[in-house]
Coordinates of C-alpha atoms and ligand atoms in Angstrom, one line a residue:
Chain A
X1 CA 0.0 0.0 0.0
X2 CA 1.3 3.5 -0.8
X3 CA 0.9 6.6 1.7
X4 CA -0.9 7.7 -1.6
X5 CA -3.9 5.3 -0.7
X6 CA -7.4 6.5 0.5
X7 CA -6.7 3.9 3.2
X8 CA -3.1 5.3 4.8
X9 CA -4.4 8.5 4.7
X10 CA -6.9 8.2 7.1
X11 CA -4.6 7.6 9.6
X12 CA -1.5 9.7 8.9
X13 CA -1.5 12.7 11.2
X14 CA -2.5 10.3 13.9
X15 CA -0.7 9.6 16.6
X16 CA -3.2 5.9 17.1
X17 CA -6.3 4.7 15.9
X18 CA -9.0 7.2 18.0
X19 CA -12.0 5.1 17.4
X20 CA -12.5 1.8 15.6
X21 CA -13.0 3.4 12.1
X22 CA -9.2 4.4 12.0
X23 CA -8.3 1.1 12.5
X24 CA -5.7 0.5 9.9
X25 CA -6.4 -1.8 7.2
X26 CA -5.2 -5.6 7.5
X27 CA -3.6 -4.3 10.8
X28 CA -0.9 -2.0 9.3
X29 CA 0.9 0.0 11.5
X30 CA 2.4 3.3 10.1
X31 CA 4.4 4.0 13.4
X32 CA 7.9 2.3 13.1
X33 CA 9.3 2.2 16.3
X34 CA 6.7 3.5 18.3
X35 CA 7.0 0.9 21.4
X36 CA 9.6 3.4 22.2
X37 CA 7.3 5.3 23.9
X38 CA 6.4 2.2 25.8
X39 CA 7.9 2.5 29.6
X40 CA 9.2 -0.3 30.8
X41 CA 10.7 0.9 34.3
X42 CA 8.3 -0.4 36.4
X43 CA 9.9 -3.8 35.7
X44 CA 12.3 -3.3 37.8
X45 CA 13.3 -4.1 41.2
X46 CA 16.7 -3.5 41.0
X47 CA 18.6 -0.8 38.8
X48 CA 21.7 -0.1 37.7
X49 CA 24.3 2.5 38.4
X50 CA 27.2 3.4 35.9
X51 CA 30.7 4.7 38.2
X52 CA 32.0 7.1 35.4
X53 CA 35.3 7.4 36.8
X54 CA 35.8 3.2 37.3
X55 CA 34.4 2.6 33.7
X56 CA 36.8 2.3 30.9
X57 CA 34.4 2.9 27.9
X58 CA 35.1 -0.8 27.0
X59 CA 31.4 -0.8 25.4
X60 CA 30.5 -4.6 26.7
X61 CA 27.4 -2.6 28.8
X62 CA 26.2 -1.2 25.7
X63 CA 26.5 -4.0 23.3
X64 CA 25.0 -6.6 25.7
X65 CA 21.9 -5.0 27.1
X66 CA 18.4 -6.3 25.6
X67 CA 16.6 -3.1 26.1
X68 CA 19.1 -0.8 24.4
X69 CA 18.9 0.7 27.8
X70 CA 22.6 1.7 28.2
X71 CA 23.3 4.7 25.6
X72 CA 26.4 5.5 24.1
X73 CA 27.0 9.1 24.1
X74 CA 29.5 11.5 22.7
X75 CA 30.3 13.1 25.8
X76 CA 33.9 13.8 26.9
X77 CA 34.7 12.6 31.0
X78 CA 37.7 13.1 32.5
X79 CA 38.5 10.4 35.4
X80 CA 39.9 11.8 38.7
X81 CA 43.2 10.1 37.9
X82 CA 43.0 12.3 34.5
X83 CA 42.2 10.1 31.3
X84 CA 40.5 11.5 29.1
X85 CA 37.7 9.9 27.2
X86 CA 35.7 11.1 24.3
X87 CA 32.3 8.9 24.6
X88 CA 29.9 7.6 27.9
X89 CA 27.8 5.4 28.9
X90 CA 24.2 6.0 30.2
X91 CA 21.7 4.4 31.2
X92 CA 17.9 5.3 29.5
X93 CA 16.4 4.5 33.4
X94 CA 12.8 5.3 31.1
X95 CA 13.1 1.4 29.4
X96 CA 15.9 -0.2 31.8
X97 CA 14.1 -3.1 33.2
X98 CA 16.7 -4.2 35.8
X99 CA 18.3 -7.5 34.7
X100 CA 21.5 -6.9 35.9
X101 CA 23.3 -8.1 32.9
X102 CA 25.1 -4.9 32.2
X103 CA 26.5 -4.9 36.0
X104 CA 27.3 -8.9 35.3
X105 CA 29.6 -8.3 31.8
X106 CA 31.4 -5.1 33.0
X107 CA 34.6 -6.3 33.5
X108 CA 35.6 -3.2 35.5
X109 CA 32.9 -4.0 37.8
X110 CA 31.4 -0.4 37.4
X111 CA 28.2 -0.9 37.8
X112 CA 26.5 -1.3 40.6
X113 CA 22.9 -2.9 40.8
X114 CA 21.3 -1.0 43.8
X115 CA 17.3 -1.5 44.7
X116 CA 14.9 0.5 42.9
X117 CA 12.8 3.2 45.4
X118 CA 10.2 4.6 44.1
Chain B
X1 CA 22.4 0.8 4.3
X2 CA 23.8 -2.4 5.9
X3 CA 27.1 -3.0 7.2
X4 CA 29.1 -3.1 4.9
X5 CA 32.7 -3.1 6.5
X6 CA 33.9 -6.5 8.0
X7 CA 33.2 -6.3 11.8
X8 CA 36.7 -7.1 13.1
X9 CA 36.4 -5.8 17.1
X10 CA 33.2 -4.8 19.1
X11 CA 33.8 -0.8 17.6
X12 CA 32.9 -2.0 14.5
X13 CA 29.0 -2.5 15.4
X14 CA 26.7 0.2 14.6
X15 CA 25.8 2.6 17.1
X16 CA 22.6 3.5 15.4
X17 CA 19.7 1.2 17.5
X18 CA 17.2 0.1 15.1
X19 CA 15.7 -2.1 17.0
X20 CA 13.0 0.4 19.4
X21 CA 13.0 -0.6 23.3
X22 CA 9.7 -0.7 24.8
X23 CA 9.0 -4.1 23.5
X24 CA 7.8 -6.9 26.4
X25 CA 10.5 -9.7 26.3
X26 CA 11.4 -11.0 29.9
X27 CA 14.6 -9.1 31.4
X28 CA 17.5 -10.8 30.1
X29 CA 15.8 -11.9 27.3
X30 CA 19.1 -13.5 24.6
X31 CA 16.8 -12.5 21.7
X32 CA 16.3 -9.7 22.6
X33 CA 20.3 -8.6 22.1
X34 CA 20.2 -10.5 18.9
X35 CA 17.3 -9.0 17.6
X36 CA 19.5 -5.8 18.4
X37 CA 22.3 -6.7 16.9
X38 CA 20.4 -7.9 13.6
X39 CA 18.5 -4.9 13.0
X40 CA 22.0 -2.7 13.3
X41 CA 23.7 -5.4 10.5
X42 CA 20.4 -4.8 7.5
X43 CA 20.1 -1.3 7.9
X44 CA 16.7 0.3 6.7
X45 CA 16.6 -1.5 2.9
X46 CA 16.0 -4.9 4.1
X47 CA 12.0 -6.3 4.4
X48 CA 11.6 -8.9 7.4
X49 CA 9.3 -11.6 7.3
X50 CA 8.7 -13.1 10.8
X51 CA 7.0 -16.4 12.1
X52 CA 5.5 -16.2 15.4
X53 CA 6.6 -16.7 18.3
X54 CA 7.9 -14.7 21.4
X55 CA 10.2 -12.0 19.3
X56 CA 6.8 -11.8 17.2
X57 CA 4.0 -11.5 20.1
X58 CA 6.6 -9.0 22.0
X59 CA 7.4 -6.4 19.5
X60 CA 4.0 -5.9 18.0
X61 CA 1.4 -5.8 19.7
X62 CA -0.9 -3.2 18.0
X63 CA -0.9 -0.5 17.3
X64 CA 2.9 -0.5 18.4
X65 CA 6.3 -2.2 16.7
X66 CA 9.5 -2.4 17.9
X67 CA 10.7 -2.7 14.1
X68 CA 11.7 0.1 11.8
X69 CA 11.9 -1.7 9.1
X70 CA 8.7 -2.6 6.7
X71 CA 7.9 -6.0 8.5
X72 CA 5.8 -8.3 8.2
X73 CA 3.6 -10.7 10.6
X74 CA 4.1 -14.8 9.1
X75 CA 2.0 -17.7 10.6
X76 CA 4.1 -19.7 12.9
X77 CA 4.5 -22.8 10.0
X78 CA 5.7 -20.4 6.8
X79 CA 8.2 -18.1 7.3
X80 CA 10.5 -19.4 4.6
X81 CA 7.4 -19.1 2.2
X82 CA 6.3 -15.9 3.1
X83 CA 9.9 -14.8 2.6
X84 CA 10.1 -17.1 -0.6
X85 CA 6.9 -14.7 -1.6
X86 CA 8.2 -11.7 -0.6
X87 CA 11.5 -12.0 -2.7
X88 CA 9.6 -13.0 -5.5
X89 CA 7.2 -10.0 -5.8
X90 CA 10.1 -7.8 -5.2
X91 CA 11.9 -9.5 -8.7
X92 CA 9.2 -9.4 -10.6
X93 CA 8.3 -5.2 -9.8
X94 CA 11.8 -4.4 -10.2
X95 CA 11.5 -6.4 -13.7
X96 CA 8.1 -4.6 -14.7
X97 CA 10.4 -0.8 -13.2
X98 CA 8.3 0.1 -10.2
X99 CA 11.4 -0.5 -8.1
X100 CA 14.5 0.4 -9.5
X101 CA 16.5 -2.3 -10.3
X102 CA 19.5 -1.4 -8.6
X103 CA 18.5 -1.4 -5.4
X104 CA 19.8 -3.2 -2.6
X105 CA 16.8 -4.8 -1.2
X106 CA 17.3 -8.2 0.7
X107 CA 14.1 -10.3 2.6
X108 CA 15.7 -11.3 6.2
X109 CA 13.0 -14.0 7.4
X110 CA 13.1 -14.6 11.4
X111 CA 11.7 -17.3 13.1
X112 CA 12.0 -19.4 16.4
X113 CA 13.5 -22.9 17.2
X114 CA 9.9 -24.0 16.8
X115 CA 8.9 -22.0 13.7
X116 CA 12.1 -23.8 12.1
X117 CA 12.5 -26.9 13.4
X118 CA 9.2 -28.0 13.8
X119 CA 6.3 -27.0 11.8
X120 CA 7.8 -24.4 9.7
X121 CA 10.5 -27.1 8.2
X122 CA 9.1 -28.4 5.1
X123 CA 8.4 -24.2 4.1
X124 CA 12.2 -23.4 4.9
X125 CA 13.3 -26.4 2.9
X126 CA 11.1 -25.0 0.0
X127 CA 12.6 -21.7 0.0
X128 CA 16.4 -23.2 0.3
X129 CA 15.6 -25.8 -2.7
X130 CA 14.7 -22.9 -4.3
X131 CA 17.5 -20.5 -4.0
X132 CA 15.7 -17.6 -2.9
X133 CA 17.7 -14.8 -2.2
X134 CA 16.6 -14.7 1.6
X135 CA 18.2 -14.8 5.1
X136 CA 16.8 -16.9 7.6
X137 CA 18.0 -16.1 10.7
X138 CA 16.8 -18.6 13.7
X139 CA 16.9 -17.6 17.3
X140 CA 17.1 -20.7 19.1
X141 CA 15.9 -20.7 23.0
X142 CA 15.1 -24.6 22.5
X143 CA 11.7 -25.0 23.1
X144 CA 8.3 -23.0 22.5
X145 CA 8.8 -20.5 24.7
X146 CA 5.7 -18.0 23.7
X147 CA 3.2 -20.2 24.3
X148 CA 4.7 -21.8 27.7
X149 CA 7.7 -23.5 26.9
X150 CA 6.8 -26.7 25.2
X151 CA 9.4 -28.8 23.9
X152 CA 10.6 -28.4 20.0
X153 CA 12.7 -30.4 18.2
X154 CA 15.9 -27.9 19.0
X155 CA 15.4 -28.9 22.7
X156 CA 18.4 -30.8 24.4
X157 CA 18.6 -34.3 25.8
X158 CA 17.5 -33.9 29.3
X159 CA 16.0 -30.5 29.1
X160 CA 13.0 -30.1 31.6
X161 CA 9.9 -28.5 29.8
X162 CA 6.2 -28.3 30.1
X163 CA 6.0 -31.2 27.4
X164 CA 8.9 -33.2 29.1
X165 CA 8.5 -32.9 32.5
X166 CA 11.0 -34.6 35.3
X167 CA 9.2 -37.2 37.5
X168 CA 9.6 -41.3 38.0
X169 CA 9.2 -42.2 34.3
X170 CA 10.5 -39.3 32.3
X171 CA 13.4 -37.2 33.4
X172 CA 13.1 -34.4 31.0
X173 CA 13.9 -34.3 26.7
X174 CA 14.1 -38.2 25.9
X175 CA 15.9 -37.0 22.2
X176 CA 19.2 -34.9 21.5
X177 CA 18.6 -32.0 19.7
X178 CA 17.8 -32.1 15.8
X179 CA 20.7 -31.5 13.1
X180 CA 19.4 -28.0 11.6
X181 CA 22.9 -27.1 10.6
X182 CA 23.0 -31.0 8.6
X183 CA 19.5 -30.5 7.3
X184 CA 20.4 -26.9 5.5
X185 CA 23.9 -28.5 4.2
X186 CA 21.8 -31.0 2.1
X187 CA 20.3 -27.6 0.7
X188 CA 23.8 -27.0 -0.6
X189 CA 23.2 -23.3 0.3
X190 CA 26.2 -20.4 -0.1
X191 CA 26.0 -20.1 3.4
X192 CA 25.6 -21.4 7.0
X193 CA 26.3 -20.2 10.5
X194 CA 26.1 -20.6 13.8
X195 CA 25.8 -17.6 16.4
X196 CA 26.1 -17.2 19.8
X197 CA 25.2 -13.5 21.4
X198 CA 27.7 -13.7 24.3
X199 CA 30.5 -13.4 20.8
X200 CA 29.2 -10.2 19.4
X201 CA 31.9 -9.4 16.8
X202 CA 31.8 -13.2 15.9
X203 CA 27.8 -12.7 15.7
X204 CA 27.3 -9.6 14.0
X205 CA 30.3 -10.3 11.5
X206 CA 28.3 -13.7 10.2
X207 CA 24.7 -11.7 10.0
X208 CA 26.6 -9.4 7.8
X209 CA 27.9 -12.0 5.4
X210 CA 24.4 -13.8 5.5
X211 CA 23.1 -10.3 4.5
X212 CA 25.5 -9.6 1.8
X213 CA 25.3 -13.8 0.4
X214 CA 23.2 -13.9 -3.1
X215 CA 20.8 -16.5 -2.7
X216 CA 19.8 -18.1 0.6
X217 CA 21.8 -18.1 3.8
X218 CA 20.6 -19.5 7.0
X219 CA 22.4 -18.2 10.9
X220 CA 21.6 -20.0 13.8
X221 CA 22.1 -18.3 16.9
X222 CA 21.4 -19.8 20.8
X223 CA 19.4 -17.4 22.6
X224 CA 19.2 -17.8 26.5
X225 CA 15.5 -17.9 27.6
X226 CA 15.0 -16.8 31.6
X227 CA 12.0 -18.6 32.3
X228 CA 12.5 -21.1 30.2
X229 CA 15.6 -22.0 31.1
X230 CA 15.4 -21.6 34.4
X231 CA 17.9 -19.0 34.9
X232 CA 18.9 -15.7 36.2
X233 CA 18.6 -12.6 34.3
X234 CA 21.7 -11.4 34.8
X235 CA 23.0 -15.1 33.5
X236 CA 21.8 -15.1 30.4
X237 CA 25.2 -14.0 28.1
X238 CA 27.0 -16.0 30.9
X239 CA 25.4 -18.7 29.7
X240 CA 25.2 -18.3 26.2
X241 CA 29.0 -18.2 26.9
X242 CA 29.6 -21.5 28.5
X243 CA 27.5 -23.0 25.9
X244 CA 30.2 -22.7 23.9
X245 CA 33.4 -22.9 26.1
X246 CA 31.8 -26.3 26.8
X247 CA 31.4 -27.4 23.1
X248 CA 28.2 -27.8 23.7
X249 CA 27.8 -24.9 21.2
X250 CA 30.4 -24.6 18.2
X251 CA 30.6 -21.5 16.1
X252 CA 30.6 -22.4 12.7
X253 CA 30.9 -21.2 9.4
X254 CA 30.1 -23.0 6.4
X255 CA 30.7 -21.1 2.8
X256 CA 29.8 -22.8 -0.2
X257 CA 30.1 -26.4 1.7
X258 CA 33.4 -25.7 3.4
X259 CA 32.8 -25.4 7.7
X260 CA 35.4 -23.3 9.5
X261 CA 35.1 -23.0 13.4
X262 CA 35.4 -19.5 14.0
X263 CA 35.7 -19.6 17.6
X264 CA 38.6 -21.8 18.5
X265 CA 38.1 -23.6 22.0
X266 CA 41.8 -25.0 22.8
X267 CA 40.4 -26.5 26.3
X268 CA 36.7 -27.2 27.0
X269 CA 35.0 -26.8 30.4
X270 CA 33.0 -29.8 31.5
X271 CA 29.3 -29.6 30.4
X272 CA 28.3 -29.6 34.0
X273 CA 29.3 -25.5 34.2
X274 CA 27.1 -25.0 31.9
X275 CA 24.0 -27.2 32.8
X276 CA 24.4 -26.2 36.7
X277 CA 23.5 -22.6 36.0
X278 CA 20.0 -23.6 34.4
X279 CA 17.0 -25.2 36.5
X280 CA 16.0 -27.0 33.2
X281 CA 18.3 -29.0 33.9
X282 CA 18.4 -29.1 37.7
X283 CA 17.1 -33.0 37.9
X284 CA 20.1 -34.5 36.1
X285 CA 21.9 -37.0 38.3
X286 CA 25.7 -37.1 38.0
X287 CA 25.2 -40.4 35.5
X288 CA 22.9 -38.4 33.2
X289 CA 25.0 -35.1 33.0
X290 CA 28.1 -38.4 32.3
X291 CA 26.1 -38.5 29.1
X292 CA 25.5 -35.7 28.1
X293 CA 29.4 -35.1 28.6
X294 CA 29.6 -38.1 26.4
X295 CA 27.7 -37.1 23.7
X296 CA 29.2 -33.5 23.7
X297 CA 33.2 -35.6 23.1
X298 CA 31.5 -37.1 20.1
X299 CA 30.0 -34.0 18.5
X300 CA 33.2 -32.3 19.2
X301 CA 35.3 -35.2 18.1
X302 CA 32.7 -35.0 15.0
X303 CA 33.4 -31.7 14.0
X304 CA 37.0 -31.7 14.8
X305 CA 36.9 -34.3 11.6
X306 CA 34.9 -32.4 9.7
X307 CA 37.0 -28.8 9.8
X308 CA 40.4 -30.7 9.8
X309 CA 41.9 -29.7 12.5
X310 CA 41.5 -29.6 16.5
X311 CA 39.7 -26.6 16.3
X312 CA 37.8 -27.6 20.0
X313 CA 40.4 -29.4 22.4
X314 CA 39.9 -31.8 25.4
X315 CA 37.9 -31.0 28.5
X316 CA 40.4 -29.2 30.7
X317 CA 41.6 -30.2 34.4
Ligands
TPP401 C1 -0.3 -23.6 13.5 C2 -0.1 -23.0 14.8 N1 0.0 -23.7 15.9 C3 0.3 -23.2 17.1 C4 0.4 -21.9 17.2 C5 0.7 -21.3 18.6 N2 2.1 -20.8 18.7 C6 2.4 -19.6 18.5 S1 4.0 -19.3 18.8 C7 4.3 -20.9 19.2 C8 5.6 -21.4 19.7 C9 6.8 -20.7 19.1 O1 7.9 -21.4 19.4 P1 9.3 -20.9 18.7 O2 9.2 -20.9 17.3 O3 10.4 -21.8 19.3 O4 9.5 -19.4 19.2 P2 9.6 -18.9 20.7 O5 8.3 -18.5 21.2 O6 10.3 -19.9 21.5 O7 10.4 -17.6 20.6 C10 3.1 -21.6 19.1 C11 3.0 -23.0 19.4 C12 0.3 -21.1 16.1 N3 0.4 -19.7 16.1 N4 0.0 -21.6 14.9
SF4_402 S1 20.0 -3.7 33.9 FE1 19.6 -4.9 32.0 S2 18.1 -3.5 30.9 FE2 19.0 -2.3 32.5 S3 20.7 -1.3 31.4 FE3 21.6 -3.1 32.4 S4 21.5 -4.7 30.8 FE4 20.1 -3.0 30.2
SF4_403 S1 30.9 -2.5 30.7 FE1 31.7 -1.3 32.4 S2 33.7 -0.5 31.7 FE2 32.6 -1.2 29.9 S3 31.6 0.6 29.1 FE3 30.1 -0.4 30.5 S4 30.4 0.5 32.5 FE4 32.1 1.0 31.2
SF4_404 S1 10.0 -16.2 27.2 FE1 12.2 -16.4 26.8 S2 12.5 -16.0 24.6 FE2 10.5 -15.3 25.2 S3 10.7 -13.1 25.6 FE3 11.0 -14.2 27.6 S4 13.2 -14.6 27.8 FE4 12.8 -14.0 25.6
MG405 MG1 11.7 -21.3 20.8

């Protein structure tokens, strides 16, 4: 189907289906990605906690978590014994779900799982 | 665009996620990071066919997807036909111009142990005779796991499941675990692999040759299960790992007929570090996990044959 179609149309603009008559057609949905906006925190018991100056930007956190929950970013940190890195690691605490992972693979032991209070 | 460059360390992985969070597998979910991984190796001009099954049920549940890509929902039996489909309508437009024909556009078809194994065999075998130009890639967790982990033909002798549960008579999966890797040889396709998410570089470096084979190419990648396996979350790319400093796992390559090991073991641990850390497998006796050791030495004598060389050594200690 192209976003030409009478059919797409209808819904383009929308965020979701409003009432049952926007109901995409054959269950299409135009909104790639869109679980994104999905929280997932709430799974958690336990979260985890990223020592900047103990990690070594090794990347293992990162390319190991199932939620895509620890971000790489392009910020610069310098460690209090004075290396200098160009990238980070965060952690997106909106779709973290807690397995612990992350903390398990670091091979710095830089993170720390600590319990979740909410 | 997919990856193009060889993936040589862990910096050679995309950072771009293509793969959205918010989805509902379990915590520590091994598909999950393959799925992950996958999606970062096609890039956006690849169309993905999917059987059902836990990535499936998890990622779309209307009116959301996890997938950025144009994807598209399969029936848990024909994932290699719905691909075979797929990569035929997408020949015949580029023939009649509608797409130009040019264009880098490759069908990646997903589906579970179950979805390959089982009932969606005889559709993948179809789709390999043919020559399709497809990639099937098969996230093995070893059993059905969506619907409440029944066993599948990918589950291992003396697995606990719903289906083979441990009691007086039956102590868990009477049968070893099918030969998928031997079924898709006799398929004579360009290219084979085996995947294990706890070796990214390995991983993501034999998706990107499946992606860039012409014609059909088929990974096979373990994928840690929590509740299904019984483990902890935090365990799952510890176990994924063992799996193959055991042998119980081999990572394998197979281009054009010719199997390489990829990821040398020179001394195995015993299988029981691996089987210990799962509660499917909690029931063994110290006789049973004896053959299970015992069937590992012959697969890994087995293979040793076939490559040619000692790529996996004895059991240390
Ligand atoms: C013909 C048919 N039978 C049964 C089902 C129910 N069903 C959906 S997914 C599934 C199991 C999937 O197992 P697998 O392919 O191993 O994927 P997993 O859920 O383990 O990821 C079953 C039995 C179905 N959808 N269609
Ligand atoms: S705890 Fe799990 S979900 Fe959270 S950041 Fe670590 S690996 Fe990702
Ligand atoms: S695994 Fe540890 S050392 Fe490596 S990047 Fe993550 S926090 Fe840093
Ligand atoms: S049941 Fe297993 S395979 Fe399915 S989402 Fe949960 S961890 Fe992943
Ligand atoms: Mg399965």
């Amino acid at each position: 189907m192209s976003i030409k179609d009478e059919g797409f149309k209808r819904y383009l603009g929308k965020k979701y289906p409003e009432t049952w008559r926007d109901m995409p057609i054959a269950a299409i949905v135009p909104w790639p990605g869109n679980t994104a906006e999905v929280k997932t925190h709430a799974w958690r018991t336990i979260k985890p906690v990223i020592d900047q100056d103990k990690c070594i930007r090794c990347r293992l956190c990162w390319t190991f978590c199932p939620d895509g929950a620890i971000l790489e970013v392009d910020e610069e940190y310098k460690t209090s014994s004075g290396r200098v890195f160009k990238i980070s690691y965060k952690v997106d605490y909106d779709h973290c779900k807690g397995c612990g992972i992350c903390a398990a693979e670091c091979p710095v032991n830089a993170i720390e799982m600590v319990p979740e209070e909410r | 665009m997919a990856l193009s460059k060889p993936v040589r360390t862990i910096w050679d992985i995309p950072r771009e996620e293509r793969f959205a969070p918010g989805h509902t597998m379990c915590q520590g979910c091994g598909a999950a990071i393959i799925m992950r991984h996958l999606t970062k190796v096609i890039g956006k001009d690849a169309i993905i066919v999917q059987a059902t099954g836990c990535v499936e049920v998890t990622t779309t549940a209307f009116p959301r997807t996890s997938w950025l890509n144009p994807w598209l929902h399969l029936a848990f039996e024909n994932a290699g036909a719905g691909a075979s489909g797929v990569e035929a309508a997408l020949k015949a437009l580029k023939r009649k111009g509608v797409i130009d024909p040019n264009r880098k556009i490759k069908v990646v078809a997903i589906a579970g142990d179950g979805g390959t194994f089982d009932i969606g065999l005889q559709s993948l075998s179809g789709m390999l005779e043919r020559g399709h130009n497809v990639m099937y890639v098969v996230y093995d967790n070893e059993a059905y796991m969506n619907t409440g982990i029944q066993r599948s033909g990918a589950t291992p002798l003396g697995a606990w499941t719903t289906t083979t549960p441990v009691g007086k008579k039956l102590r868990g999966e009477l049968r070893p675990k099918k030969d998928l890797i031997g079924i898709a040889l006799a398929h004579r396709i360009p290219y084979i692999a085996t995947a294990s998410p706890a070796y990214p570089t390995d991983m993501v470096e034999k998706l990107r040759k499946a992606y860039e084979t012409e014609g059909p190419s088929l990974v096979h990648i373990i994928s840690p299960c929590t509740p299904g396996w019984r483990i902890r979350n935090e365990d799952s790319v510890k176990v994924a790992r063992l799996a193959v400093l055991t042998g119980m796992w081999v990572l394998l390559e197979i281009v054009n007929g010719k199997p390489r090991v990829t990821v040398k073991v020179p001394k195995r641990k015993p299988v029981r570090e691996y089987l210990r850390l799962q509660g499917r497998f909690r029931h063994l006796t110290d006789e049973e996990i004896a053959r299970i050791q015992k069937m590992v030495d012959e697969y890994v004598e087995e293979i040793n044959r076939w490559v040619g060389e000692q790529a996996i050594g004895p059991v240390e200690g």
